[in-house]
mmCIF file of C-alpha atoms in Angstrom:
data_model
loop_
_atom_site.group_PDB
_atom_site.id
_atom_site.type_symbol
_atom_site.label_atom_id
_atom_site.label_comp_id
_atom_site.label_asym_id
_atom_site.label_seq_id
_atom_site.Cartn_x
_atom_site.Cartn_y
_atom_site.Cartn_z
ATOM 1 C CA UNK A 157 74.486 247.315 77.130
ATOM 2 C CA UNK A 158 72.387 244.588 78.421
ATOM 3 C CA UNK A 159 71.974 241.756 76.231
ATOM 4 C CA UNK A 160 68.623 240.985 75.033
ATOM 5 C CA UNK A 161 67.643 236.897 75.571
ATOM 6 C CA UNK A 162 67.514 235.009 72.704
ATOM 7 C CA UNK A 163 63.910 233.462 71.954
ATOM 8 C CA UNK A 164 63.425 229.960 72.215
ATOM 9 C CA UNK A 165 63.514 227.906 69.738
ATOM 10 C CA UNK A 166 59.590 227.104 67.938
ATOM 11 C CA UNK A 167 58.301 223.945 68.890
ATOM 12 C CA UNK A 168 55.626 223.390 65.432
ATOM 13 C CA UNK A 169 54.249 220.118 67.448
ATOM 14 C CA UNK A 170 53.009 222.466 70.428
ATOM 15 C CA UNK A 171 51.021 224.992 68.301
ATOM 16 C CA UNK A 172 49.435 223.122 66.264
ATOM 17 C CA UNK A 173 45.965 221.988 66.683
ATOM 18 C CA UNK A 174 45.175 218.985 67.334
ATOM 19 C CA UNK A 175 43.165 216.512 65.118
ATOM 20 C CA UNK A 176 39.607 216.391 64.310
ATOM 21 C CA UNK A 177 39.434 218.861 67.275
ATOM 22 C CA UNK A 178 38.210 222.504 67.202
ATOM 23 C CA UNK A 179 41.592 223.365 69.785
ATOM 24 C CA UNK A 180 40.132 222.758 73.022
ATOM 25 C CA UNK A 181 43.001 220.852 73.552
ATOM 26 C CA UNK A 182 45.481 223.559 72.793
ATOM 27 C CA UNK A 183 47.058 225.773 75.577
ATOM 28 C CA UNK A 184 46.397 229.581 75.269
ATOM 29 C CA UNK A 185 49.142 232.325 76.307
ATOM 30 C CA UNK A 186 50.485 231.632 79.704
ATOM 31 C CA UNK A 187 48.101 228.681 80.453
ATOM 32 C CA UNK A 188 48.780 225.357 81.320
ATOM 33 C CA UNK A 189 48.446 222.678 78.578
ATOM 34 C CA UNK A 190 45.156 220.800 78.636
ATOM 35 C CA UNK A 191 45.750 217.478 79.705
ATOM 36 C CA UNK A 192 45.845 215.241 76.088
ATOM 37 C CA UNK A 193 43.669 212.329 76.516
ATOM 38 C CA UNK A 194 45.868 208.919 76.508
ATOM 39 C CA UNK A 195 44.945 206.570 73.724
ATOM 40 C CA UNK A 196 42.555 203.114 74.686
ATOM 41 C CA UNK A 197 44.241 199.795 74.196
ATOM 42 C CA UNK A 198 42.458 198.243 71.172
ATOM 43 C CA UNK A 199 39.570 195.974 72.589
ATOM 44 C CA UNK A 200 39.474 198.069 75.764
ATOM 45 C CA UNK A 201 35.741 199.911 76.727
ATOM 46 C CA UNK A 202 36.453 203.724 76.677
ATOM 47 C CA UNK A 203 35.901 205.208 80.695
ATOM 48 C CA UNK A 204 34.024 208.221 81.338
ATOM 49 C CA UNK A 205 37.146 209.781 82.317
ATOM 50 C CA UNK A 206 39.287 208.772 79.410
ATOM 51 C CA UNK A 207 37.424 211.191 76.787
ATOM 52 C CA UNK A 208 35.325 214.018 77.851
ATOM 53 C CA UNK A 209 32.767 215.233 75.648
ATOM 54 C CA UNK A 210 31.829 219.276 75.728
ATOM 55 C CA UNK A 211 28.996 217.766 78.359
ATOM 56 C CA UNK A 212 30.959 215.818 80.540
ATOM 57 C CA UNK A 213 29.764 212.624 78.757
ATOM 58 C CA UNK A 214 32.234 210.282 76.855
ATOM 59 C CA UNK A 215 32.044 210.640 73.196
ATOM 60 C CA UNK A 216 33.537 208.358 70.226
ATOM 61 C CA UNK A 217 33.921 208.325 66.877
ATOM 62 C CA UNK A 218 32.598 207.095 63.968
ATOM 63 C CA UNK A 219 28.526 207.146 62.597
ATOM 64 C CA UNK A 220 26.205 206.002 65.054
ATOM 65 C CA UNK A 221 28.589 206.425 67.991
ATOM 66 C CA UNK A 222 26.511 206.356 71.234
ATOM 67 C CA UNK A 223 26.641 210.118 72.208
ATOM 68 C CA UNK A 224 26.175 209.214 76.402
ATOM 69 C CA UNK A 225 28.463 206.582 76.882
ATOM 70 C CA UNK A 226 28.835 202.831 76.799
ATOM 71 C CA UNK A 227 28.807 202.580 80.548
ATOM 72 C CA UNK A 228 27.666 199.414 81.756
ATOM 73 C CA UNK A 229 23.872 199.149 82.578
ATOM 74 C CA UNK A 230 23.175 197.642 85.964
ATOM 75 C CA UNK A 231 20.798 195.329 85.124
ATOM 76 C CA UNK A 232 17.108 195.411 86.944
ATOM 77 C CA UNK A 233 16.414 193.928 90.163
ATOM 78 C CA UNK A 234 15.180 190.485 89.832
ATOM 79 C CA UNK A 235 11.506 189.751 90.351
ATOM 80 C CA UNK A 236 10.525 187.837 93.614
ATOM 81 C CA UNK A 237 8.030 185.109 92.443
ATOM 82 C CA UNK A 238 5.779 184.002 95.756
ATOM 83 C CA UNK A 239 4.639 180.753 96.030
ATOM 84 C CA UNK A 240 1.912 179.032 94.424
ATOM 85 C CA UNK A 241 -0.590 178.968 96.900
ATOM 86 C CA UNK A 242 -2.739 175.858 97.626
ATOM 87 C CA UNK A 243 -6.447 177.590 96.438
ATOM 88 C CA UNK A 244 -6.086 180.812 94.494
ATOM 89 C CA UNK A 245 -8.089 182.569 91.639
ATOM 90 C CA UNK A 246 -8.281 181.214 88.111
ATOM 91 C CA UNK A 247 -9.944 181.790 85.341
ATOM 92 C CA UNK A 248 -11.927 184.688 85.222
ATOM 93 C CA UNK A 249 -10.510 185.986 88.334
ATOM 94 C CA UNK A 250 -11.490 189.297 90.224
ATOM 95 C CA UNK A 251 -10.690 192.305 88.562
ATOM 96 C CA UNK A 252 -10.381 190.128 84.952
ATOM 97 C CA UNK A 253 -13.638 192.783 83.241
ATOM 98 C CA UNK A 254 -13.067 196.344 81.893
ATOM 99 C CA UNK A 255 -16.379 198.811 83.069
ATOM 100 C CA UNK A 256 -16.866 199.019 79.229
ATOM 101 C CA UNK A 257 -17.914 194.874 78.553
ATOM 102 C CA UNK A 258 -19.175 194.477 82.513
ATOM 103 C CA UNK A 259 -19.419 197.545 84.678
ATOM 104 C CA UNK A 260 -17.075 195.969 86.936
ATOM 105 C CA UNK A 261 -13.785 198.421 87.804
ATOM 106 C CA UNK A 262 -10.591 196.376 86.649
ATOM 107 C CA UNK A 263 -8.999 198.480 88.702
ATOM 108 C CA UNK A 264 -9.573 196.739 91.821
ATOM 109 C CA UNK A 265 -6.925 194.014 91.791
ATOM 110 C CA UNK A 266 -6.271 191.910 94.718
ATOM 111 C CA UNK A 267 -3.645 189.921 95.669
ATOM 112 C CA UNK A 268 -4.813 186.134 97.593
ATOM 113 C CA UNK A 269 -3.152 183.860 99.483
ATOM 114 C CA UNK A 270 -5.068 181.062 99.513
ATOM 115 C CA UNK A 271 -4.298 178.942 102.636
ATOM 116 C CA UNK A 272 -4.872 175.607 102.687
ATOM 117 C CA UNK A 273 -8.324 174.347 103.118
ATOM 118 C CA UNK A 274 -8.298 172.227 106.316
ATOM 119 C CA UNK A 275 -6.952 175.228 108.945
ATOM 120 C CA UNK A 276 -9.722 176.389 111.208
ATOM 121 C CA UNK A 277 -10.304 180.310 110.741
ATOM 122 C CA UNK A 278 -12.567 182.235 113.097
ATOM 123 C CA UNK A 279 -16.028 183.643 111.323
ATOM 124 C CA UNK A 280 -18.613 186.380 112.585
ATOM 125 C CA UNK A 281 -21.883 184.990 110.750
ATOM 126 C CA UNK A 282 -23.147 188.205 112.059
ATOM 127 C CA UNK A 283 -20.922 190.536 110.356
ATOM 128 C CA UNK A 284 -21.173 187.845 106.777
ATOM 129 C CA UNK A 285 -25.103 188.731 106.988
ATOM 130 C CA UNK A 286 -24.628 192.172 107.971
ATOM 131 C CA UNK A 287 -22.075 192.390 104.889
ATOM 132 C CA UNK A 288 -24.628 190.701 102.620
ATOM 133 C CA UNK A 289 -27.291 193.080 103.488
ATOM 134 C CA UNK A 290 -25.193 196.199 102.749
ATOM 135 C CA UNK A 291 -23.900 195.335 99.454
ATOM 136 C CA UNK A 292 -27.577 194.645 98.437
ATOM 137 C CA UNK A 293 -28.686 197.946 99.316
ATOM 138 C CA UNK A 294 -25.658 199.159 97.970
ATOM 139 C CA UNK A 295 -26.456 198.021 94.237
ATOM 140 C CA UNK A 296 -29.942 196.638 94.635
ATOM 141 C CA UNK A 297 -31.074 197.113 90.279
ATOM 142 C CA UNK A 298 -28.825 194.117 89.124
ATOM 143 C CA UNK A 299 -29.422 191.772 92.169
ATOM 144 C CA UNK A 300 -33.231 192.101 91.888
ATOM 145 C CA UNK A 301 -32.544 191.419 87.894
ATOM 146 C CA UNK A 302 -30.580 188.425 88.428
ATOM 147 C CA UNK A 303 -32.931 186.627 91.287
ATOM 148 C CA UNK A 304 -36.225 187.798 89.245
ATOM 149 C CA UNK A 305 -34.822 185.414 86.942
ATOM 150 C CA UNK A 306 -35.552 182.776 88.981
ATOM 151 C CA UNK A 307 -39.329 183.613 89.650
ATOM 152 C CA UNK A 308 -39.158 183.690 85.398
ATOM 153 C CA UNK A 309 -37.735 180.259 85.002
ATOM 154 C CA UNK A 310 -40.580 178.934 87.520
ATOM 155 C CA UNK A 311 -43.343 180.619 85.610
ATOM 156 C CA UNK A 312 -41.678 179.260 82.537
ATOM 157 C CA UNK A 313 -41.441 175.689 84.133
ATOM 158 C CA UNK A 314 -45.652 175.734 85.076
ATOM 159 C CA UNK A 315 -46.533 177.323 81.902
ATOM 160 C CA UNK A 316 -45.291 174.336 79.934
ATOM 161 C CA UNK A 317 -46.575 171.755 82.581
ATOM 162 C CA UNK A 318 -49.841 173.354 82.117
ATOM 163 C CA UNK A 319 -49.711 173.714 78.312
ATOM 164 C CA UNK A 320 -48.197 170.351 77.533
ATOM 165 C CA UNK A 321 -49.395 168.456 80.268
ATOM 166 C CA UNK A 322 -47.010 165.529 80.196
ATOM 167 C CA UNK A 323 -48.267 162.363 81.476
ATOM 168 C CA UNK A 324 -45.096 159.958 80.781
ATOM 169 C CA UNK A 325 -42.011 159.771 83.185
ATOM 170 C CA UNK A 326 -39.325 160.287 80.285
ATOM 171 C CA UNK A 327 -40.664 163.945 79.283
ATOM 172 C CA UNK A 328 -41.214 165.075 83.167
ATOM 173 C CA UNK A 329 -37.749 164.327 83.422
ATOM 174 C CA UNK A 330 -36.396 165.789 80.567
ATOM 175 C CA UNK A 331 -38.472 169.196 81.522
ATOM 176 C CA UNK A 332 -37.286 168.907 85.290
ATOM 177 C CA UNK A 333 -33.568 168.415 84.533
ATOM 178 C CA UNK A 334 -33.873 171.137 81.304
ATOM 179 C CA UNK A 335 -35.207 173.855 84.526
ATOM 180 C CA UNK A 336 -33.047 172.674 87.463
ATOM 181 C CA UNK A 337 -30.186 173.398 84.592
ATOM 182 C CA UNK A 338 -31.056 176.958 84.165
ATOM 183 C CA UNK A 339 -31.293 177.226 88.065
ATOM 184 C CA UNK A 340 -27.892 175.441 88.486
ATOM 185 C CA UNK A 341 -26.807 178.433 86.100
ATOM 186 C CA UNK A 342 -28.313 181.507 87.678
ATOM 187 C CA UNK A 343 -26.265 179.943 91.203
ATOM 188 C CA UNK A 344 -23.208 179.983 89.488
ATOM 189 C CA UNK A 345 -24.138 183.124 88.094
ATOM 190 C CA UNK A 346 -25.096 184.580 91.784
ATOM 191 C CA UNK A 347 -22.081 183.500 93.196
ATOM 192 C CA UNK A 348 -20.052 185.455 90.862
ATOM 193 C CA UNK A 349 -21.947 188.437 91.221
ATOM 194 C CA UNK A 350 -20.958 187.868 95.053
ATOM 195 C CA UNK A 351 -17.472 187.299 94.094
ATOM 196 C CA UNK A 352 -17.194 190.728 92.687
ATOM 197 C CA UNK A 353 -19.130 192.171 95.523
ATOM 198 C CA UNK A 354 -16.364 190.792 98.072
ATOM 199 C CA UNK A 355 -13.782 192.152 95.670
ATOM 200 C CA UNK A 356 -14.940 195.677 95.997
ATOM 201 C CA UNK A 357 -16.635 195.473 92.837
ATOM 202 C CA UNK A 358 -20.208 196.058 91.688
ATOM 203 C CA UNK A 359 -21.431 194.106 89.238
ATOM 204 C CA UNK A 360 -23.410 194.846 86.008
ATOM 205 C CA UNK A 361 -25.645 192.733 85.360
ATOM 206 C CA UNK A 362 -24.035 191.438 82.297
ATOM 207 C CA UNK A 363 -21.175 190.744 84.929
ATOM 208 C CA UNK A 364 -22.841 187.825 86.726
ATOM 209 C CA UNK A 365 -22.953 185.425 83.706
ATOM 210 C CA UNK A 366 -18.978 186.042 83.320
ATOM 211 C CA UNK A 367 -17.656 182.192 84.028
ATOM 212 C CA UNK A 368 -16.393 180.460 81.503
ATOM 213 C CA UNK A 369 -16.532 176.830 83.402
ATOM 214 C CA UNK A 370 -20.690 176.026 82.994
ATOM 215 C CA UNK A 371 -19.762 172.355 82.261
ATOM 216 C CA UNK A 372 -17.998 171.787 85.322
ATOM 217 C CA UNK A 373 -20.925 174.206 87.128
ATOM 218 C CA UNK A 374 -23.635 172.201 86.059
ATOM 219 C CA UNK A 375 -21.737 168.390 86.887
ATOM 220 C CA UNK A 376 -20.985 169.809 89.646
ATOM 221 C CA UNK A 377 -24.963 171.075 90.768
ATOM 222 C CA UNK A 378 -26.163 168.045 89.154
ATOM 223 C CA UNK A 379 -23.907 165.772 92.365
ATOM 224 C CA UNK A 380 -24.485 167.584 94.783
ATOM 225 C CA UNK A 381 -28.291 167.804 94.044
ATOM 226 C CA UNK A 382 -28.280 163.935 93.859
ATOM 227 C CA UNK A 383 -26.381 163.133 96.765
ATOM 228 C CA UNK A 384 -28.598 165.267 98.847
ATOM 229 C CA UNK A 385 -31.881 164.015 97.004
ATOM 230 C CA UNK A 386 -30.746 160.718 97.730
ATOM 231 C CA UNK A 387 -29.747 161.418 101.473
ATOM 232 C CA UNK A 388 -33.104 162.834 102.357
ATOM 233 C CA UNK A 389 -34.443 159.406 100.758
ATOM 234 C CA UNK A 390 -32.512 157.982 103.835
ATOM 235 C CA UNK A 391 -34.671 159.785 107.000
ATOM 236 C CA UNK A 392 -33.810 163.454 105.609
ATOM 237 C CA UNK A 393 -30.748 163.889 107.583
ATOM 238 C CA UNK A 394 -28.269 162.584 105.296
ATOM 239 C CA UNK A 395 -29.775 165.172 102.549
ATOM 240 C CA UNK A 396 -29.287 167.512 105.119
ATOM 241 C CA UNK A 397 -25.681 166.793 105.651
ATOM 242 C CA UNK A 398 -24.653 166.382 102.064
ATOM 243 C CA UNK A 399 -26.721 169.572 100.858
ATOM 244 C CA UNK A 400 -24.648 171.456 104.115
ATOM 245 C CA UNK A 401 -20.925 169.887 103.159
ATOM 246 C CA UNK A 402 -21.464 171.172 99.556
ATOM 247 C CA UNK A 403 -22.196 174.664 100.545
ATOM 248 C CA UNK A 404 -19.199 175.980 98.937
ATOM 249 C CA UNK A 405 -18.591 174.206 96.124
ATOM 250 C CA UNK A 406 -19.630 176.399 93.512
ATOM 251 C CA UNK A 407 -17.494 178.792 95.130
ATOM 252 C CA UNK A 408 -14.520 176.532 94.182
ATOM 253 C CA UNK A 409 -15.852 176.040 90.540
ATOM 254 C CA UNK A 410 -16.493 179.866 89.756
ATOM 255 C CA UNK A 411 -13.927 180.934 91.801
ATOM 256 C CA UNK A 412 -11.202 178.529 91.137
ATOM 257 C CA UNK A 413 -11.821 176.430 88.509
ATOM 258 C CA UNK A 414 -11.506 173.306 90.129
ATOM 259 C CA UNK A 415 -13.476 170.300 88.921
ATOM 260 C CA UNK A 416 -16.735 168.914 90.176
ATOM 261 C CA UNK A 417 -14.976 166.034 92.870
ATOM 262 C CA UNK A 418 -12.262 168.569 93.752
ATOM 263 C CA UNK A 419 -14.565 171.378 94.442
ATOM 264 C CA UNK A 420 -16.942 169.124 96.390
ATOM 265 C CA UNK A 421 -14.110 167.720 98.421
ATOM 266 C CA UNK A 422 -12.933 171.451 98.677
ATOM 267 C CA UNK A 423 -16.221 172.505 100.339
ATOM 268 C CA UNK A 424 -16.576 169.400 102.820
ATOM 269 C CA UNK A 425 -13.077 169.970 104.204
ATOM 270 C CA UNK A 426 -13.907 173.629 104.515
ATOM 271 C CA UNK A 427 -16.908 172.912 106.135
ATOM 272 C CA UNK A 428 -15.581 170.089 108.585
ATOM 273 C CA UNK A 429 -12.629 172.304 108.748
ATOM 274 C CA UNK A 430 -14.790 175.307 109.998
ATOM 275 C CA UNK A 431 -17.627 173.124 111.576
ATOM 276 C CA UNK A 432 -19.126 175.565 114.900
ATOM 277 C CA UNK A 433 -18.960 178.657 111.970
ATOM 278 C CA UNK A 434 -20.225 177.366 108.803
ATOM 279 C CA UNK A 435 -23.299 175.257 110.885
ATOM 280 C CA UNK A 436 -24.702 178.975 112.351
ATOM 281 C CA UNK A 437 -24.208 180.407 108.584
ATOM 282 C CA UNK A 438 -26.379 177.447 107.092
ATOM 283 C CA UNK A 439 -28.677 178.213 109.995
ATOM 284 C CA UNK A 440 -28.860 181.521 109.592
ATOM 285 C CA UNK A 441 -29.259 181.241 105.470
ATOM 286 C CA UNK A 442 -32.420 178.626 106.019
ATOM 287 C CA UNK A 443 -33.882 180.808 108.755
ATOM 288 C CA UNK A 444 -33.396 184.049 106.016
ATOM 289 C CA UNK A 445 -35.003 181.959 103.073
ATOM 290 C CA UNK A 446 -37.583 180.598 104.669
ATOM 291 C CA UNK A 447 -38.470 184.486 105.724
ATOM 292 C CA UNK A 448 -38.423 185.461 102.536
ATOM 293 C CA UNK A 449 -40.361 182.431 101.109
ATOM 294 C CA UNK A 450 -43.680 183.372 103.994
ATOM 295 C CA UNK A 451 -43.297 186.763 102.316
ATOM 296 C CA UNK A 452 -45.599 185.476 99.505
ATOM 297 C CA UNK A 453 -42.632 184.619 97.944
ATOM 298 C CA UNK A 454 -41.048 188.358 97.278
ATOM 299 C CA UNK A 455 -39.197 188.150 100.075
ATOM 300 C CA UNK A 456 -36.826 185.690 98.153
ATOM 301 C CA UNK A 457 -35.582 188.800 96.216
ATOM 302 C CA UNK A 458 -33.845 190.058 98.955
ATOM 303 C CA UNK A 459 -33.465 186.949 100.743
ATOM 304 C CA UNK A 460 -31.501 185.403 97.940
ATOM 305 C CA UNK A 461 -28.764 187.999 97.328
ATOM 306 C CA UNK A 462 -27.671 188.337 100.993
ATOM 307 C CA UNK A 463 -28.001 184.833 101.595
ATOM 308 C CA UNK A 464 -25.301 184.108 98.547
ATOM 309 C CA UNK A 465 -23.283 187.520 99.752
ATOM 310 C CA UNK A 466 -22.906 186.256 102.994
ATOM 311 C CA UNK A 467 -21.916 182.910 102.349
ATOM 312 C CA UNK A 468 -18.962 184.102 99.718
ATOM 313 C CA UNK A 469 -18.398 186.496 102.501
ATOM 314 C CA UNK A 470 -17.967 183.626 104.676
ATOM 315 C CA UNK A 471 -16.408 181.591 101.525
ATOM 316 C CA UNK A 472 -13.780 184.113 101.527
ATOM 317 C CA UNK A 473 -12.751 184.761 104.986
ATOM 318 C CA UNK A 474 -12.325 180.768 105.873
ATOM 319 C CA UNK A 475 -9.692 180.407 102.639
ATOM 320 C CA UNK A 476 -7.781 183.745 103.596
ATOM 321 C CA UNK A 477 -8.931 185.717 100.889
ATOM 322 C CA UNK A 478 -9.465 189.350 100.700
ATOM 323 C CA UNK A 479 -12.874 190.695 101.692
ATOM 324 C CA UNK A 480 -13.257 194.451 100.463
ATOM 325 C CA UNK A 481 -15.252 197.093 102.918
#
């Protein structure tokens, strides 16, 4: 008679459970033991691979345990800051106005880099008057708003000659300087309806009174128009020269922010800079305006918004800013 083997002996420690767990660690009939996971050294980070969770991710005790893991996060990739560049857009910048408040889609953002005034840059005056007269025709309502403006603040300027006659120096002047500020104004105003224009924008008409730097706008207008005033005291040329080196400097204020000597010694180094260029732009500008002035006048509506168009065209191009199609 065979004898029958003798069962082993019970081992309590291997069938029981183990703790807190719902047996997953426990080793059915004729299967391999699940591997027990080894305890952390107090102080030590639990690994992914230490304690699996029923999802493959780590999971650890207590209330308010992280259910995903401790891991370390890599942290983000650090931002590349470019250089400040020598002329570049403050203030109330392109792009800066919601279509709600101006019209003007903030979601044209552009990116300049400025170069530094004083670098020669090639300029098409044909293709800055060209781009003028497209963008007019392209949104003609607001630009015949803004320049009729003009025509109003000359009416307005007769109208009280003729009504008040003035016959003493001190009110003339007050009156004269009190109109020339309003047109210093609807310049700066112009030029930032151009500034949109080049920035792919089109402007409301609410959109070309957004500046926020009329002080510096109107010392600014107020020098130049002196300097040249008293140039063309001096045989006219000198006028002509000052009135020609400050052709851009209430691109500098509107655009820029820059103050009335910086943005005046902005333009006449752009202008020197740029000399052949910016001479056939002027050119072409007083050949346009004095069109549009034999056109009894009228023709000044048009004349005057692709005369300013062009030159921020131009404005734009010679400091290596973007120019939008």
């Amino acid at each position: 008679m065979t004898d029958t083997p003798s069962h082993a002996p019970r081992d309590p420690a291997r069938e029981a459970p183990p703790q807190g767990g719902g047996g997953q660690y426990a080793a059915g009939q004729g299967q391999p033991e699940a591997a027990q996971p080894h305890p952390a050294e107090p102080g030590t980070p639990h690994a992914r691979h230490e304690m699996a969770g029923g999802a493959g991710y780590p999971q650890f005790d207590g209330p308010g345990a992280a259910q995903y893991g401790n891991e370390p996060v890599e942290p983000p990739p650090p931002i590349a800051y470019s250089p400040q560049p020598t002329y570049g857009p403050r203030g109330t910048g392109p792009g800066t106005l919601s279509p709600d408040d101006s019209g003007v889609d903030s979601g044209h953002q552009h990116t300049y880099g400025y170069q530094t005034v004083g670098q020669p840059v090639d300029l098409d005056v044909g293709n800055a008057i060209s781009y003028g007269l497209e963008k007019f025709r392209a949104n003609p309502a607001p630009w015949l708003g803004i320049t009729a403006m003009g025509i109003v603040i000359y009416l307005v300027f007769w109208l009280l000659v003729r009504i008040f006659a003035p016959n003493s120096f001190l009110p003339v002047v007050l009156l004269f300087l009190a109109v020339m500020a309003a047109v210093w104004l609807l310049q700066a105003a112009m030029v930032r309806g151009a500034l949109y224009e080049t920035d792919g924008n089109k402007p409301a008409f609410g959109s070309y009174f957004r500046f926020v730097n009329a002080g510096n706008v109107l010392l600014t207008a107020m020098l130049a128009f002196l300097g040249t005033w008293i140039g063309l005291a001096f045989c006219v040329i000198p006028g002509l020269i000052v009135g020609y080196l400050c052709m851009f400097a209430l691109h500098f204020v509107v655009d820029q922010d820059q103050g009335p000597f910086s943005a005046i010694k902005s333009s006449a180094v752009l202008v020197v800079s740029n000399l052949g260029q910016t001479l056939l732009l002027a050119l072409a500008v007083a050949v346009i305006t004095l069109v549009g002035t034999l056109l009894c006048g009228l023709g000044l509506l048009v004349a005057g918004p692709v005369s300013v168009i062009a030159v921020t065209f131009a404005y734009r191009g010679l400091t290596g800013g973007v120019v939008a199609p």
